[in-house]
XYZ file of C-alpha atoms in Angstrom:
385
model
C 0.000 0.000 0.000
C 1.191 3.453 -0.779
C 2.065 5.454 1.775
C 2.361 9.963 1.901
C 6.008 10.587 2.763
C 5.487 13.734 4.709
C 3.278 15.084 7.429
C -0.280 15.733 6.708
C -1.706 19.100 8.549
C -5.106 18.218 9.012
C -7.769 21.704 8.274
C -10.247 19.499 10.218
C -8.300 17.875 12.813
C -11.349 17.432 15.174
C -13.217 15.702 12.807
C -13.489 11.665 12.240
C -16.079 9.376 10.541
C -19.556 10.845 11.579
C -21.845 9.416 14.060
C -24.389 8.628 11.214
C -21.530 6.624 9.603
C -20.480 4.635 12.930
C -24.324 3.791 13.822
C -25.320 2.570 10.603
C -21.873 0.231 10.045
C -22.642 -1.000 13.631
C -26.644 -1.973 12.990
C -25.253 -3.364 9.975
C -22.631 -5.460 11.514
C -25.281 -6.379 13.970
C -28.121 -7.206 12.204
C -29.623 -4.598 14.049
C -32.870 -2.466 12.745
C -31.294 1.090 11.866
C -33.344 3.644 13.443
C -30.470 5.994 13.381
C -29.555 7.315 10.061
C -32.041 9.381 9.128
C -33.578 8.004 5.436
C -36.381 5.902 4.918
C -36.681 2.155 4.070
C -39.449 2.736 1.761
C -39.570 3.880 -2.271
C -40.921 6.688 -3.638
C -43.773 6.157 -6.040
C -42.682 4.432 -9.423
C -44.079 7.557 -11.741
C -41.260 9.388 -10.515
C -38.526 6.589 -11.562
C -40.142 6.337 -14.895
C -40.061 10.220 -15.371
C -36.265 9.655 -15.326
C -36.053 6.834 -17.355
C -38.500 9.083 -20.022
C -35.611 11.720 -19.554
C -32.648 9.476 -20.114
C -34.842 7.589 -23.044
C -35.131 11.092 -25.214
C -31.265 11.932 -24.967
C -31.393 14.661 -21.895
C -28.177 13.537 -20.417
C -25.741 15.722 -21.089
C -24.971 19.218 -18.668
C -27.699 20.438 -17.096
C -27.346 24.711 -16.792
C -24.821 25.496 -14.221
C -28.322 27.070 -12.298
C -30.455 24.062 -12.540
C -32.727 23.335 -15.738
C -35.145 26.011 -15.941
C -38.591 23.730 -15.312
C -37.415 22.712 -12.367
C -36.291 26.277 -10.816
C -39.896 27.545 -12.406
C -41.243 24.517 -10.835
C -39.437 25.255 -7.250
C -40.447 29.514 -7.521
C -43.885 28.373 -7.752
C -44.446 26.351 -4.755
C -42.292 28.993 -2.548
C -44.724 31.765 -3.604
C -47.735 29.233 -2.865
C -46.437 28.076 0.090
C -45.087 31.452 1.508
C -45.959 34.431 -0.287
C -42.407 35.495 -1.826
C -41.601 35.526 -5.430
C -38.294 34.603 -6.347
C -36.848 34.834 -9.933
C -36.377 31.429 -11.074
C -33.673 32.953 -13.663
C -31.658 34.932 -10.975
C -32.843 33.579 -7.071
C -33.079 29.839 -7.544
C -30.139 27.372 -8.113
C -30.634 23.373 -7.742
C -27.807 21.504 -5.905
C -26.521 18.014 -4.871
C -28.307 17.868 -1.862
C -28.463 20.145 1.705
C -25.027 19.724 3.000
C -23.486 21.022 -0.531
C -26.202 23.972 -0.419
C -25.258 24.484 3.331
C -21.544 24.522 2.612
C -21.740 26.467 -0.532
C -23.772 29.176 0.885
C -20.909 29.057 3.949
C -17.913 28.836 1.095
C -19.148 32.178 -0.625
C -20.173 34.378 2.484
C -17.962 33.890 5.296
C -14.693 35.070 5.183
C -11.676 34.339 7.803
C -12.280 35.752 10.909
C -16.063 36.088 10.584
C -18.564 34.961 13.288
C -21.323 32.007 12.567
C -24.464 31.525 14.701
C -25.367 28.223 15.426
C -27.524 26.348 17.385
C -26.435 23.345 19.120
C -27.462 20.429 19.116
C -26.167 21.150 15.704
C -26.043 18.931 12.329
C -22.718 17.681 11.730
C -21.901 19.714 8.543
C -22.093 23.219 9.712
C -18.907 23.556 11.753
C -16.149 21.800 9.184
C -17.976 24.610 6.741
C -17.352 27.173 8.650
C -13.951 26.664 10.002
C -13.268 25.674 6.737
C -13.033 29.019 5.360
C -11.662 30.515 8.210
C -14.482 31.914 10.299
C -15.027 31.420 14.409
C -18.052 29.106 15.072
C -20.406 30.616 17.757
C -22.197 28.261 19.216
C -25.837 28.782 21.067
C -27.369 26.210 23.387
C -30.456 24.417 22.764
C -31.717 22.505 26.150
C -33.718 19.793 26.941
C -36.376 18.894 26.658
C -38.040 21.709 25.211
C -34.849 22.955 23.443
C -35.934 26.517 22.511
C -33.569 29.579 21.311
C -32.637 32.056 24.088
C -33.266 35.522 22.440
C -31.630 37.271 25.208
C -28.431 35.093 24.585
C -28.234 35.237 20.602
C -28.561 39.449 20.918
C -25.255 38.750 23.211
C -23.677 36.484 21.317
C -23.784 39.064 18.218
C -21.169 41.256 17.348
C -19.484 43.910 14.750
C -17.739 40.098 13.377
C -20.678 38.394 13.280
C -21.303 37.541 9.375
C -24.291 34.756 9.307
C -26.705 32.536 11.229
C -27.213 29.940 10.401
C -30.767 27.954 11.157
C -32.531 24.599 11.391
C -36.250 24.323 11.578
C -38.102 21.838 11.946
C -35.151 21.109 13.771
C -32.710 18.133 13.740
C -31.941 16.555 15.949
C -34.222 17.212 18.531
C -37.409 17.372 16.140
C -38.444 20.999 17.257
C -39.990 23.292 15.284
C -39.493 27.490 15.755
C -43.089 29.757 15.853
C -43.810 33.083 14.231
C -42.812 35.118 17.642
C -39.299 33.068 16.641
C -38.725 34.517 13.236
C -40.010 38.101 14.700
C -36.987 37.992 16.937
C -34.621 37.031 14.748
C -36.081 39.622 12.335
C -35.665 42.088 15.097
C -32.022 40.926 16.048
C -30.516 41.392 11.979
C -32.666 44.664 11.403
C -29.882 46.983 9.934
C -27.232 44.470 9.852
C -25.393 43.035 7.245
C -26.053 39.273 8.940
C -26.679 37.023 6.708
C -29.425 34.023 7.580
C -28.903 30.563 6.058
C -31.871 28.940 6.796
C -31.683 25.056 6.533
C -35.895 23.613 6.113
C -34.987 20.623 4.690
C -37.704 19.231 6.982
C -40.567 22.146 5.352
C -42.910 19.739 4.668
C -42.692 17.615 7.730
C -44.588 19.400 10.686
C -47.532 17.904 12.751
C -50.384 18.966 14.821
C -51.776 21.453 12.854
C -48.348 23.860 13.374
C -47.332 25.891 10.618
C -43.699 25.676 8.936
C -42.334 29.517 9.460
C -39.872 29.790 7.012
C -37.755 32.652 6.216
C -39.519 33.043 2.922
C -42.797 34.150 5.249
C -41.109 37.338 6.714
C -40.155 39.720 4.303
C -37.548 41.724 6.006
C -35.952 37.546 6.901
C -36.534 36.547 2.740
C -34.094 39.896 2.476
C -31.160 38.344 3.961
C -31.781 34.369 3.806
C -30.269 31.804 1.550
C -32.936 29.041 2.461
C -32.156 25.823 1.607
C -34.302 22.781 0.953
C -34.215 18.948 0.050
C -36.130 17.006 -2.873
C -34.444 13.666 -0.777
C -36.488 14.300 2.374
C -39.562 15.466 0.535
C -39.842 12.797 -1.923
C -38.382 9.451 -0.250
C -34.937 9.744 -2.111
C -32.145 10.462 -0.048
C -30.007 9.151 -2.157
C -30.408 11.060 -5.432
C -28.589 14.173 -3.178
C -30.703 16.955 -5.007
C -31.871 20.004 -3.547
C -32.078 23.831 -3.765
C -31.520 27.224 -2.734
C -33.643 30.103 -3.117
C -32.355 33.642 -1.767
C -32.068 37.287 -3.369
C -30.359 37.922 -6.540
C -26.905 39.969 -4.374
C -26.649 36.871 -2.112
C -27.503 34.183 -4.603
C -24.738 35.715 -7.259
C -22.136 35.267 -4.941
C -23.309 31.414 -4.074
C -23.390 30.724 -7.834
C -19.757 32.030 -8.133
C -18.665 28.824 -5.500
C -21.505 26.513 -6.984
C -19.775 26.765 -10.223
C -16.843 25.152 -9.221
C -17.722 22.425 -6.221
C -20.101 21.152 -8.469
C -20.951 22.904 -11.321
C -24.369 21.569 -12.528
C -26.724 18.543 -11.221
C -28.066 15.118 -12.669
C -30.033 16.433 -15.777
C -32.615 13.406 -16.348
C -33.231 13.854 -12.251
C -34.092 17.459 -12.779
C -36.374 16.870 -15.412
C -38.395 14.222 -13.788
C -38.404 16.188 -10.136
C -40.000 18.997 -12.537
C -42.888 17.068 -13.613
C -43.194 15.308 -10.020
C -43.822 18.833 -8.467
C -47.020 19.407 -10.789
C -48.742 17.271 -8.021
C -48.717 19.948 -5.000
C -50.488 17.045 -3.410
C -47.373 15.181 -3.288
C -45.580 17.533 -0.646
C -48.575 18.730 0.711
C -49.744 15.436 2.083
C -46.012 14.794 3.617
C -47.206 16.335 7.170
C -50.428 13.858 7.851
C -48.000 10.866 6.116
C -45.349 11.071 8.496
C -47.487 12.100 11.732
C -49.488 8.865 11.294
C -45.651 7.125 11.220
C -44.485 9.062 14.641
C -48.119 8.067 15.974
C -47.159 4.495 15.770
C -43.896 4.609 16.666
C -44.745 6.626 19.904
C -48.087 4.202 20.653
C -45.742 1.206 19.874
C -43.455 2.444 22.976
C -46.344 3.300 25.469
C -45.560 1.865 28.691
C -41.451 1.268 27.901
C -39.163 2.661 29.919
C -38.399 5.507 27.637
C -39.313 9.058 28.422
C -40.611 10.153 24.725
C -39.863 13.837 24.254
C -42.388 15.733 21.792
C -41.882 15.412 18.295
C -43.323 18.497 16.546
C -41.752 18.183 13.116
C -38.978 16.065 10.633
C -39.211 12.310 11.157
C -37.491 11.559 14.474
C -38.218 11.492 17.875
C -35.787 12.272 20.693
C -36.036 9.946 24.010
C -34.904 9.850 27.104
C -33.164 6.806 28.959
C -32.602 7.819 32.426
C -35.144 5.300 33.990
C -33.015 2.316 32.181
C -29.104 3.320 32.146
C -27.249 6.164 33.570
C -24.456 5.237 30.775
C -23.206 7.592 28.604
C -25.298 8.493 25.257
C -22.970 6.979 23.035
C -22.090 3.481 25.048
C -26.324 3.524 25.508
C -26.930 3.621 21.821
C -23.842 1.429 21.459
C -25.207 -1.593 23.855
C -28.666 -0.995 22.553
C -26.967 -1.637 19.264
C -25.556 -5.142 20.094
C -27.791 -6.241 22.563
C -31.148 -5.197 22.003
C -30.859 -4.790 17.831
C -31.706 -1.494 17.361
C -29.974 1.857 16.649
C -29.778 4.783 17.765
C -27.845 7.963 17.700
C -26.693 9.038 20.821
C -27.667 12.877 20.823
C -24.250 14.161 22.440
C -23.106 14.029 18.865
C -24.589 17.172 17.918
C -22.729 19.159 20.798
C -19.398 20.354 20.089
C -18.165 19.433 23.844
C -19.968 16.228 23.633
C -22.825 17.483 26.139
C -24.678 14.253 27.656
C -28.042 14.399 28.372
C -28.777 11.036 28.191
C -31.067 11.526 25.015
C -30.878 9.360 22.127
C -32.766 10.218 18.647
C -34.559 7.324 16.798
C -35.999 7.690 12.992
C -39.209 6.991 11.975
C -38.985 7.463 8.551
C -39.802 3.398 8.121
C -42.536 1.031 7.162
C -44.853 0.314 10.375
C -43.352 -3.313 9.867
C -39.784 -1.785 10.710
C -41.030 0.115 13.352
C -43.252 -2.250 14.793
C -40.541 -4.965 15.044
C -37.877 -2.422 16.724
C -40.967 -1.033 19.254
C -40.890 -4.718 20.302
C -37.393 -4.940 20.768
C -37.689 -1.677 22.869
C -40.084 -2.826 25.238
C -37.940 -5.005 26.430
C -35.162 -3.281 27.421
């Protein structure tokens, strides 16, 4: 095997295999049911696969525009202005990516500069911190506790300073399956006013929010739509994680200088993919509906667990559902999920993950984004422990 004759200076030398990674190799290696990655065990509807197939068939597989082919950015303008009342140029304001977590780090790549601040909110998704200290900039990180884990206002208007270049945002929420309210968004409205923060505003989860609450994007608040690049995922909306396509939608200043990066991490995305997501989205029905679909699959799952030993904290959006193990273990998170792994045969992720210091408070997050016969056969494993 070859080896690299010199030292290697790592940019991220904090950083390993992710959690998600770990988990899933361990179920695997198990046999265990994987409740911990968070993608579905289901397919999406065959129409959609035969759209691409019709798109390969008629010989649209070359480049796609470096922006995204122009249905699909019509396609994507259109339900934003439904949905939340802003229009958005689909020729200037909308670009289609591979996946989030290149939107997320692209927006990061072109905006923040070394030296610059970046809001987050911890229990954070793995992705935003490499992005950030990729490029030079100081993470700032804001605590989310349990179990209600809501922002402190008061805390975020200290935390911000003449350095502080972007916040960046997660609702609905994962990890911890929260979702922010209208008085949320006013705050953060008020906290930017006259700044030259930028908001990138990760609502991958959009479509996913239960009991009659309403998904408060930044596209809703016009002085927010001002300053947000607001990201969003076609994998978590339509059942196919693995295609990695999404978008970003944002005004024309911000989304020029996202383009500029886009160009050259990526370029352009799958053309047939594009094509076929286009006609998919005719359907509104097909995103609408997402809410009541996965609210009946978190029903279950919590019904299933009535009566276990684990404290189920509320799930108010995305597809997981945080719980606490205190009455079972006082291990930590990670040797919980770990044991629960091997012994029981089911995963987890242990929710210290998401916390830069590796904050334990013995809560582990479970996905639901599986057929009832999944979940039904892990809720019986569960009861047992």
């Amino acid at each position: 095997m070859p080896h690299f004759p010199a030292p290697v200076e790592s940019r991220l030398p904090n950083v390993g295999t992710t959690i998600f990674t770990v988990m899933s190799r361990l179920a695997q290696e198990c046999g265990a049911i994987n409740l911990s990655q968070g993608f579905p065990d289901f397919n999406a509807e065959d129409v959609l696969f035969e759209r691409v197939a019709h798109w390969m068939r008629t010989g649209h597989n070359q480049y796609a525009p470096m922006a995204g082919v122009a249905p699909l950015r019509e396609a994507i303008a259109r339900k934003v202005s439904t949905l939340y009342g802003t229009a958005y140029d689909p020729e200037a304001e909308v670009t289609v990516t591979a996946g989030a977590t290149q939107a997320l780090f692209t927006a990061v790549a072109a905006l923040v500069r070394p030296g610059d601040e970046v809001i987050v909110f911890e229990p954070v998704y793995d992705s935003y911190a490499p992005a950030i200290e990729l490029q030079g900039g100081r993470v700032v990180r804001m605590q989310l506790a349990a179990p209600d884990y809501r922002p402190d206002w008061g805390a975020v208007a200290e935390a911000i300073t003449p350095r502080t270049r972007m916040i960046m945002i997660n609702s609905p929420h994962n990890p911890t399956a929260t979702v922010w309210t209208a008085g949320d968004m006013a705050r953060l409205a008020a906290l930017t006013h006259g700044t030259g923060i930028v908001i990138v505003s990760d609502e991958v989860y959009e479509h996913i929010v239960f009991d009659g609450l309403r998904h408060e994007s930044c596209a809703r608040h016009p002085e927010l739509a001002a300053r947000s690049l607001i990201v969003s995922s076609f994998g978590k909306t339509y059942h196919i994680t693995g295609w990695k396509v999404g978008y970003v939608v944002g005004p024309r200043e911000l989304m020029a200088e996202f383009r500029k990066v886009h160009q050259f991490n990526v370029f352009t995305v799958n053309t047939p993919v594009q094509l076929a997501l286009a006609d998919y989205m005719a359907d509104a029905s097909r995103h609408e509906g997402l809410a009541a679909f996965y609210q009946g699959k978190r029903d279950f799952f919590r019904e299933a667990l009535a009566g276990s030993r684990f404290e189920l904290l509320p799930s108010s959006g995305t597809y997981f559902q945080l719980a606490r193990y205190g009455a079972i273990s006082d291990e930590p998170d990670t040797a919980f999920a770990q044991r629960l792994t091997r012994v029981t045969g089911v995963a987890a992720i242990p929710v210290s993950a998401f916390f830069a210091d590796g904050r334990d408070e013995h809560v582990i997050r479970f996905c639901f984004a599986k057929n009832e016969a999944t979940l039904a056969a892990a809720c019986e494993r569960l009861q047992k422990v």
